[in-house]
XYZ file of C-alpha atoms in Angstrom:
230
model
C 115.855 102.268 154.879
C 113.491 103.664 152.192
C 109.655 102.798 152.835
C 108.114 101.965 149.429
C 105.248 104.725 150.275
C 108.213 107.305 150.510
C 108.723 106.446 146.754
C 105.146 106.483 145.883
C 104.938 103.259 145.067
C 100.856 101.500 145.401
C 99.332 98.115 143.679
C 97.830 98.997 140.716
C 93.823 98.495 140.132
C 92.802 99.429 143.523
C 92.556 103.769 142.260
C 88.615 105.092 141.469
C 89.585 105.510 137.491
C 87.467 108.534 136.216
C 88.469 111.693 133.839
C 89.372 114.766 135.865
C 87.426 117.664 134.340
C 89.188 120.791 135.601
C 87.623 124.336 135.502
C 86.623 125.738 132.114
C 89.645 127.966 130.082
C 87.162 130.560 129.298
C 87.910 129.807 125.473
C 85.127 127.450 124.105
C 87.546 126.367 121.205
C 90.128 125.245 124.058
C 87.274 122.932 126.099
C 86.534 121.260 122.399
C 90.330 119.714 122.813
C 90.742 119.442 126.495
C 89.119 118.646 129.600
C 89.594 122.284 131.210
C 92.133 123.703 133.134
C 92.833 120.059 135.133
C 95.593 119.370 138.064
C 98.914 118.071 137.629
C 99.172 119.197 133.859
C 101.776 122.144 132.639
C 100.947 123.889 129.210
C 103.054 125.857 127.379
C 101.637 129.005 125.571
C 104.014 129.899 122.812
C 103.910 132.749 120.231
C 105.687 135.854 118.426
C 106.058 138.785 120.536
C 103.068 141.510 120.118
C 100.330 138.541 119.686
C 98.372 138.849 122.850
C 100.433 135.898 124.823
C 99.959 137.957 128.420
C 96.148 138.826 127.086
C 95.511 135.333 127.211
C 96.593 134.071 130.196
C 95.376 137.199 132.089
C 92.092 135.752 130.299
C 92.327 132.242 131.842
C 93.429 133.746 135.081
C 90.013 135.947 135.029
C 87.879 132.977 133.672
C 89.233 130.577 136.385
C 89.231 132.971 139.388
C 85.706 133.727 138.222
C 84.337 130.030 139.017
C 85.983 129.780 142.556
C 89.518 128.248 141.398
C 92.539 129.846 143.530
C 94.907 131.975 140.793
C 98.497 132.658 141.398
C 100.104 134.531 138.638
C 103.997 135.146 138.491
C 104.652 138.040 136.312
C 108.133 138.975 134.988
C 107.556 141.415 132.349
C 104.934 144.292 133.631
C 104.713 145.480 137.033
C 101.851 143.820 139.255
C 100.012 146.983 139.156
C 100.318 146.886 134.995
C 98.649 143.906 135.190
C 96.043 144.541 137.696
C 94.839 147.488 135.455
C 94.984 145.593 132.249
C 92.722 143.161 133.792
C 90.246 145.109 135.395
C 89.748 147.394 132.552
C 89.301 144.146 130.451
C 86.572 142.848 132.830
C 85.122 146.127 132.622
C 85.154 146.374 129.118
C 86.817 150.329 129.198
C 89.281 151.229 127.138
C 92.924 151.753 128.388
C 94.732 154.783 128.345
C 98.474 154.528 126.829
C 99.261 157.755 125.600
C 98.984 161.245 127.290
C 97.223 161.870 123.517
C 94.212 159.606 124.245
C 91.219 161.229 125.608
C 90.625 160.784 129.563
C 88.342 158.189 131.365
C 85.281 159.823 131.918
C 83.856 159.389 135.143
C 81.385 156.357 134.136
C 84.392 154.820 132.939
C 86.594 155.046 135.886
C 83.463 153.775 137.892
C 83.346 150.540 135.771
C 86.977 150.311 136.036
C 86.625 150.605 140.148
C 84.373 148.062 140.179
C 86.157 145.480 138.060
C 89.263 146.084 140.887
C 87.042 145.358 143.621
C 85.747 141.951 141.618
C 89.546 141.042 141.179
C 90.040 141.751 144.969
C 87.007 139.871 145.603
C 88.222 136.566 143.524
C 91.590 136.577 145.720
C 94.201 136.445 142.264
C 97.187 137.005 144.303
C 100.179 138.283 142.342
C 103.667 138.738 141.922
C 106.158 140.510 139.884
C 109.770 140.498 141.607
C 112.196 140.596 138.316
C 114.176 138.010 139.717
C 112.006 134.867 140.118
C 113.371 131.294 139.164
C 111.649 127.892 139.549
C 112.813 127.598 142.563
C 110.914 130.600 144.675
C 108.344 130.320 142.452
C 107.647 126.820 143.447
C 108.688 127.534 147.333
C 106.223 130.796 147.389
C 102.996 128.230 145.408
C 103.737 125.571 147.831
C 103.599 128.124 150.654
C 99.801 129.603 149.414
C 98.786 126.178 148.975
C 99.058 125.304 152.198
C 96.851 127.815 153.308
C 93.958 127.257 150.107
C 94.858 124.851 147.702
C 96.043 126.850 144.445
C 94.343 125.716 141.253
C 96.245 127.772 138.352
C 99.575 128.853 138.537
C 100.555 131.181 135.634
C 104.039 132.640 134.795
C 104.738 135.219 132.263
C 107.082 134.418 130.670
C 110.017 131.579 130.136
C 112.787 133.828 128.567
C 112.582 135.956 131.987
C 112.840 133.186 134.563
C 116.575 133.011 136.071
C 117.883 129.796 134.479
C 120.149 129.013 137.125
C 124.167 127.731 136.605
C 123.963 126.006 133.098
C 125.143 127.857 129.766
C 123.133 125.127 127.774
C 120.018 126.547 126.847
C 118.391 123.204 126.473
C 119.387 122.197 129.625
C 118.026 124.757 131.223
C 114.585 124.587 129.386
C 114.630 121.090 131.013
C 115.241 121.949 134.139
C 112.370 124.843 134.013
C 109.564 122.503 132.672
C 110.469 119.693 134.545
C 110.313 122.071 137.751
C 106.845 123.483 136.757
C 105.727 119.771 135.965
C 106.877 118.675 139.377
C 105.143 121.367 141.112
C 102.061 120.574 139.147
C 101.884 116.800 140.601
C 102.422 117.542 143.547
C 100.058 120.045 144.614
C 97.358 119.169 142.306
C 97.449 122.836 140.104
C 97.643 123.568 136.102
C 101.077 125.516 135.316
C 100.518 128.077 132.816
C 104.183 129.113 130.846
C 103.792 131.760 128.532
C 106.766 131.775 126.246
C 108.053 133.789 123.177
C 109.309 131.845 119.956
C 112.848 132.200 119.479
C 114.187 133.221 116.000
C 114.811 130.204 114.358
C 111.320 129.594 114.795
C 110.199 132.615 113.154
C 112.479 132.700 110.861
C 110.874 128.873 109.917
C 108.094 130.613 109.713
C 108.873 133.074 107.447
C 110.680 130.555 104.851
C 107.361 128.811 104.189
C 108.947 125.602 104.734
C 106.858 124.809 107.903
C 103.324 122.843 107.990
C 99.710 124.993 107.817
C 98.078 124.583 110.863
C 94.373 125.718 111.925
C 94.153 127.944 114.942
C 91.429 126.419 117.216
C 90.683 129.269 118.310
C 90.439 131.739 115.634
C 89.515 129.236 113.018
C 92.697 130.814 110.268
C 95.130 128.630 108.779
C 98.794 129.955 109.124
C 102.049 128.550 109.104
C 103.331 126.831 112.331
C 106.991 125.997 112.883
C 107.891 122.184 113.723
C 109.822 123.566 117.016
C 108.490 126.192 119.287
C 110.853 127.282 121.679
């Protein structure tokens, strides 16, 4: 027989009501709208491809790791150790090298670069970026770490990557994938980061001038925003 506490199910108006603040974003324009990077909540970070999507979230990662909170980050486009040196040269504020053209670190630089590896190390981001990652060893491998220190941001980079299992529908596969990330984010208490690329009908709204002006809140500009983003 099913036990009513196997389904969850408690009388209501016996909980300690109070707003969950979660750690800060590390973008001052994002805390004015939310209450930080709280548990159980999945947001989707949607935008053309070239516009800094992975730059952010390797931002929040940094911010969050930074004040104490556990990071997990699920990468499917660059290779771990791509992202490892994006983010330490970011800390350290050095320039990157991406063309055999570009002058070489000096050796201040790759000093300040050093030390922002040994911060990351120190922080304990842990990281992966196996090609073939789904929902479902994503959520088996978070699960896993959290039972050893609870995990506080979970980040993958990016939707259009993750294996989308049996279905041909698109849609029903987009369901399937947030609804996955939203489950994991109840039950172990984390934020779910999704970085995600627009597709082209979204762009191509865009582009038309037929979709609303939004204001960025982060930036401050006005540009057009299309009424759908994936």
């Amino acid at each position: 027989l099913l036990d009513a506490r196997d389904a969850g199910l408690e009388q209501m108006g016996l909980a300690q009501l109070s707003e969950i603040e979660g750690l800060d974003w590390g973008f001052p324009a994002l805390e004015r709208f939310t209450l930080g990077v709280q548990p159980g909540k999945l947001t989707i970070a949607a935008g053309a491809s070239g516009q800094g999507k992975s730059f952010f979230a390797a931002q929040v990662a940094r911010h969050v790791a930074s004040q104490g909170g556990r990071v997990v980050i699920f990468t499917l486009e660059m290779s771990k150790e791509e992202y490892e040196s994006r983010m330490a040269h970011s800390i350290a504020a050095v320039r990157k090298r991406y063309s055999r053209y570009e002058a070489p670190l000096t050796e201040v630089e790759r000093g300040l670069v050093g030390a922002a590896q040994q911060q990351l190390f120190e922080w304990g981001i842990t990281i992966s970026d196996k090609g073939n990652a789904s929902v479902g060893t994503i959520t088996s491998a978070t699960r896993l770490m959290n039972s050893e220190k609870h995990v506080d941001l979970v980040i993958v980079d990016y939707l259009q990557l993750l294996q989308m299992g049996n279905s041909d529908n698109s849609a029903e596969s987009l369901k399937a994938i947030t609804g996955g990330l939203k489950t994991l984010a109840m039950d172990i208490g984390c934020h779910v980061l999704l970085i995600s690329s627009m597709n082209r009908a979204s762009l191509a709204e865009m582009r038309s001038g037929t979709s609303q002006k939004l204001e960025c809140i982060v930036t401050g500009r006005s540009s057009r925003f299309p009424s759908r983003s994936l």
